[in-house]
Backbone as CSV, one residue per row, in Angstrom:
resi,resn,N_x,N_y,N_z,CA_x,CA_y,CA_z,C_x,C_y,C_z
1,MET,107.994,64.445,-111.559,107.038,65.130,-111.585,106.161,63.881,-112.519
2,ALA,107.022,61.996,-111.866,106.092,61.185,-112.177,106.086,60.616,-110.848
3,HIS,107.480,61.177,-109.735,107.791,60.574,-108.690,106.955,61.402,-107.715
4,ILE,106.047,62.957,-108.095,105.480,63.361,-107.396,104.223,63.246,-107.298
5,MET,103.272,62.669,-108.704,102.565,62.074,-109.102,101.739,61.150,-108.856
6,ASN,102.893,60.348,-108.387,102.937,59.200,-107.634,102.948,58.923,-105.782
7,LEU,103.571,60.071,-106.012,103.319,60.205,-103.857,101.509,60.960,-104.040
8,ILE,100.701,61.454,-103.967,99.507,62.667,-104.578,98.771,60.531,-104.367
9,ILE,98.688,60.051,-105.502,97.892,58.919,-105.870,97.935,58.229,-104.451
10,GLN,98.892,57.696,-104.095,99.308,56.474,-103.013,99.057,57.356,-101.313
11,ASP,99.335,58.481,-101.066,98.342,59.415,-100.355,96.319,58.765,-100.878
12,GLY,96.037,59.225,-101.729,94.558,58.543,-102.134,94.593,57.780,-101.640
13,LEU,95.188,56.437,-101.904,94.597,55.513,-102.524,94.632,55.075,-100.913
14,LYS,94.858,55.418,-99.816,94.979,55.771,-97.672,94.436,55.198,-97.481
15,GLU,93.106,55.944,-98.421,91.208,56.507,-97.955,90.575,54.977,-98.250
16,SER,91.892,54.004,-98.868,90.331,52.659,-99.279,91.012,52.060,-98.959
17,SER,92.486,52.012,-98.006,93.552,51.051,-98.208,92.666,49.945,-97.708
18,LEU,91.695,49.676,-97.097,91.336,48.412,-95.939,90.207,47.694,-97.671
19,SER,90.101,48.816,-97.951,88.900,47.458,-99.407,90.009,46.819,-100.633
20,ILE,91.118,47.856,-100.657,92.012,47.467,-101.519,93.265,46.649,-100.998
21,GLU,93.720,46.161,-99.558,94.285,44.739,-99.174,92.800,44.039,-99.275
22,HIS,91.563,43.791,-98.762,91.161,42.796,-99.448,91.437,42.354,-101.496
23,VAL,91.132,42.861,-101.674,91.145,42.764,-102.908,92.592,41.665,-103.197
24,ARG,93.961,42.527,-102.549,94.980,41.555,-102.908,94.764,40.663,-102.063
25,HIS,94.780,40.498,-100.894,94.255,39.433,-100.530,93.643,38.538,-101.697
26,VAL,92.563,38.255,-102.282,91.993,37.725,-102.992,92.872,37.541,-103.717
27,VAL,93.728,38.283,-104.396,94.522,38.101,-105.124,95.092,36.415,-105.682
28,ARG,95.582,37.394,-104.381,97.137,36.394,-103.535,95.838,35.202,-103.797
29,TYR,94.594,34.200,-102.884,94.886,33.808,-102.726,94.944,32.919,-103.810
30,VAL,94.094,33.454,-105.039,93.342,32.320,-105.775,94.652,32.267,-106.648
31,ARG,95.990,32.783,-106.479,97.611,32.886,-107.541,98.437,31.920,-106.624
32,GLN,98.102,31.764,-106.159,98.724,30.986,-104.721,98.596,29.452,-105.268
33,SER,97.591,28.801,-105.565,97.281,27.535,-106.143,96.742,27.465,-107.589
34,LEU,97.472,26.633,-108.882,96.960,26.330,-109.698,95.082,25.561,-109.583
35,VAL,94.907,24.532,-108.671,94.230,24.256,-109.086,93.098,25.567,-108.228
36,ARG,93.555,26.176,-107.383,92.370,27.571,-106.622,92.236,28.189,-108.407
37,LEU,93.328,28.908,-109.145,93.415,30.031,-110.404,92.637,28.867,-111.576
38,LYS,92.198,27.919,-111.510,92.256,26.805,-112.357,90.316,26.518,-111.700
39,ARG,89.871,26.290,-110.809,88.707,26.965,-110.282,88.320,27.895,-110.362
40,PHE,89.307,29.029,-109.844,88.627,30.307,-110.069,87.951,30.409,-111.542
41,GLN,88.390,30.138,-113.083,88.153,30.337,-113.979,87.553,29.466,-114.718
42,GLU,86.874,28.368,-114.079,85.321,27.664,-114.421,84.161,28.177,-113.556
43,SER,84.371,28.561,-112.405,83.589,29.391,-111.637,83.190,30.990,-112.378
44,CYS,84.466,31.256,-113.653,83.944,32.866,-114.281,83.337,32.073,-114.895
45,ASP,83.555,30.991,-115.660,83.175,29.788,-117.246,81.639,30.235,-116.618
46,ASP,81.481,29.679,-115.319,79.533,29.039,-115.206,79.451,30.139,-115.049
47,GLU,79.206,31.344,-114.960,78.423,32.482,-114.519,78.729,32.966,-115.647
48,GLN,79.352,32.937,-117.349,79.412,33.696,-117.396,79.713,35.053,-117.426
49,LEU,80.782,35.610,-116.177,81.642,36.679,-116.488,82.966,36.621,-117.602
50,SER,83.393,37.437,-116.800,83.887,38.023,-118.039,85.510,38.629,-117.717
51,CYS,86.335,37.490,-117.509,88.110,36.867,-117.223,89.164,36.446,-118.170
52,LYS,88.620,37.015,-119.076,90.039,37.089,-120.185,90.973,36.918,-119.606
53,GLU,91.095,38.481,-119.220,92.375,39.412,-117.624,92.638,38.588,-117.511
54,SER,94.584,37.846,-116.967,94.256,36.996,-115.692,93.902,38.225,-114.429
55,LEU,94.177,37.368,-113.504,95.088,38.685,-112.199,96.219,38.808,-112.008
56,CYS,96.305,40.377,-111.722,96.685,40.548,-112.108,97.492,41.223,-109.568
57,LEU,98.659,40.978,-109.372,98.780,42.100,-108.414,100.003,43.293,-107.967
58,ASP,99.585,43.991,-107.742,99.330,44.782,-108.077,100.873,45.411,-106.853
59,VAL,101.323,46.604,-107.975,103.733,46.281,-106.769,103.302,48.233,-106.575
60,PRO,103.574,47.910,-104.563,102.923,49.346,-104.771,103.348,50.862,-104.324
61,THR,105.060,50.833,-105.365,105.512,51.875,-105.709,105.127,51.776,-107.533
62,ARG,104.422,52.137,-108.239,102.876,51.954,-109.194,101.572,51.583,-108.721
63,TRP,101.631,53.519,-109.153,99.922,53.134,-108.481,99.600,52.385,-109.949
64,ASN,99.475,52.475,-111.233,98.829,52.274,-112.439,99.154,51.258,-112.168
65,SER,99.880,50.568,-111.482,99.323,49.072,-110.775,98.078,48.426,-109.837
66,THR,98.101,49.255,-109.232,96.522,49.072,-108.385,95.353,49.737,-108.981
67,TYR,95.867,50.331,-109.677,94.609,50.026,-110.282,94.236,48.974,-111.731
68,LEU,95.040,49.164,-111.739,95.029,47.700,-112.674,94.992,46.646,-111.914
69,ILE,94.387,46.044,-110.683,93.592,45.088,-110.135,92.662,45.534,-109.393
70,LEU,92.755,47.051,-109.607,90.960,46.877,-108.059,90.268,47.300,-110.301
71,SER,90.449,47.357,-110.967,89.846,47.580,-112.682,89.780,45.964,-112.626
72,ARG,90.312,45.280,-113.094,90.465,43.780,-113.331,88.781,43.435,-111.862
73,ALA,88.938,43.416,-110.777,88.416,43.239,-109.377,87.182,43.456,-109.620
74,VAL,86.967,44.695,-110.084,85.423,45.175,-111.049,84.949,44.696,-112.037
75,GLU,85.650,44.391,-113.499,85.351,43.343,-114.652,84.196,42.425,-113.509
76,ILE,84.848,41.740,-113.247,84.635,40.602,-112.933,83.163,40.568,-111.887
């Protein structure tokens, strides 16, 4: 049952795949360097944005990880 639900959600996410890819690219870029990550956190502090939780990358086989990456992007 969970596998079928995952396939349905993955199919639905294909509609917004370009936007999701942009978010993934930004998260990867920031996380690839400790300097970039620190600068990102400083920028969040300067703008008084709530980025208490760290940026996370999603796993294509787990739809809830895609939800987490997008929900954290919306928070910021």
